Coordinates of C-alpha atoms in Angstrom, one line a residue:
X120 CA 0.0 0.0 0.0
X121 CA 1.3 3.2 -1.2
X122 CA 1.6 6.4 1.6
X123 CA 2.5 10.1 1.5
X124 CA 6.0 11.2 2.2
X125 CA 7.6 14.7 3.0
X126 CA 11.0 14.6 1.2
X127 CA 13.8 17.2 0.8
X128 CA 15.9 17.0 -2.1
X129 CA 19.4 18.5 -2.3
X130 CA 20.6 18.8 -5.7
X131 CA 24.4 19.9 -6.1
X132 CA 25.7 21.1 -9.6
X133 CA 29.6 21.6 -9.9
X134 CA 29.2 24.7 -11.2
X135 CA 27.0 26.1 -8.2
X136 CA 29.1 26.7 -4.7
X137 CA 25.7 26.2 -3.3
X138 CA 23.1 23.3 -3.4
X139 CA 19.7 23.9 -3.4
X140 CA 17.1 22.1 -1.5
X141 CA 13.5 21.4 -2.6
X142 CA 10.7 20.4 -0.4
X143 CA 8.7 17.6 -1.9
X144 CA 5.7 15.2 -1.3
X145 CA 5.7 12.0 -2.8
X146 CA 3.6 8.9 -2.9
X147 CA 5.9 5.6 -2.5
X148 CA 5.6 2.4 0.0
X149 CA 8.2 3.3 2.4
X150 CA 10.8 5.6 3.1
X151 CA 13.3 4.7 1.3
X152 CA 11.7 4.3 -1.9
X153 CA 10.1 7.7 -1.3
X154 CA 13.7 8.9 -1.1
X155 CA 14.1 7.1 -4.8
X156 CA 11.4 8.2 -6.2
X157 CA 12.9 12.0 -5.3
X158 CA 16.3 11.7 -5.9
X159 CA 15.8 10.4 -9.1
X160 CA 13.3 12.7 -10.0
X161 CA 15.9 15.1 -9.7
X162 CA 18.6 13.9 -11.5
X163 CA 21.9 12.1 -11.2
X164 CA 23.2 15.0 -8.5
X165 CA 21.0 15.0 -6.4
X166 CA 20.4 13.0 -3.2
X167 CA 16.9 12.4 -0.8
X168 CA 16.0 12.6 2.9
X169 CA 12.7 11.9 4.3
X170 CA 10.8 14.0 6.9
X171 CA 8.3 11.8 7.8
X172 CA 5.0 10.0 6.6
X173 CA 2.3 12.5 6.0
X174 CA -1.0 12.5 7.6
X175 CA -4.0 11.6 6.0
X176 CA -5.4 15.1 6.2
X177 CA -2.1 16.1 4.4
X178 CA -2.6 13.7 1.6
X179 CA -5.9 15.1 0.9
X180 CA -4.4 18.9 1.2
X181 CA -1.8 18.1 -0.7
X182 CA -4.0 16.5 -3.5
X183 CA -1.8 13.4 -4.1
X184 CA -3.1 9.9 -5.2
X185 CA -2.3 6.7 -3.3
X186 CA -2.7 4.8 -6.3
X187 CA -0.8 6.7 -8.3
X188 CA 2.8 5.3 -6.9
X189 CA 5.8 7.1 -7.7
X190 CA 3.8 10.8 -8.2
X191 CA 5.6 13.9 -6.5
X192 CA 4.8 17.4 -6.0
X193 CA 7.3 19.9 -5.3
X194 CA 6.3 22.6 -2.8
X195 CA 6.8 26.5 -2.4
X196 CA 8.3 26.2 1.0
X197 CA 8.6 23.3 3.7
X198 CA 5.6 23.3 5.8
X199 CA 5.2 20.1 7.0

């Protein structure tokens, strides 16, 4: 059964001096596949961490599908 995830994403380019970080939700079975599913959703420089498992009112804020493994949604800023 798939869940919602809060997930920060740090993606480091060699020709930045400093990485930038992107809040995220994403739909995946656990946490580490949530941190998959974001990392490589952002490309081969980039690496995960999860927050924690969202609520179910937060799903349904956040307008994400359970069925739909594997979706993310990037967010303005990190309000989880």
């Amino acid at each position: 059964m798939n869940k919602g995830f809060g997930v920060t994403v740090t993606v480091t380019h060699p020709d930045h001096r400093t990485p930038k970080i992107a809040p995220l939700v994403v739909v995946a079975r656990d946490e580490r596949d949530a941190e998959l599913i974001a990392a490589q959703a952002a490309g081969p420089s980039a690496s995960a961490e999860t927050l924690r498992e969202l609520t179910d009112e937060e799903v349904l804020a956040y307008g994400l599908d359970l069925q739909n493994h594997g979706s993310a949604k990037v967010l303005p800023i990190l309000n989880l």
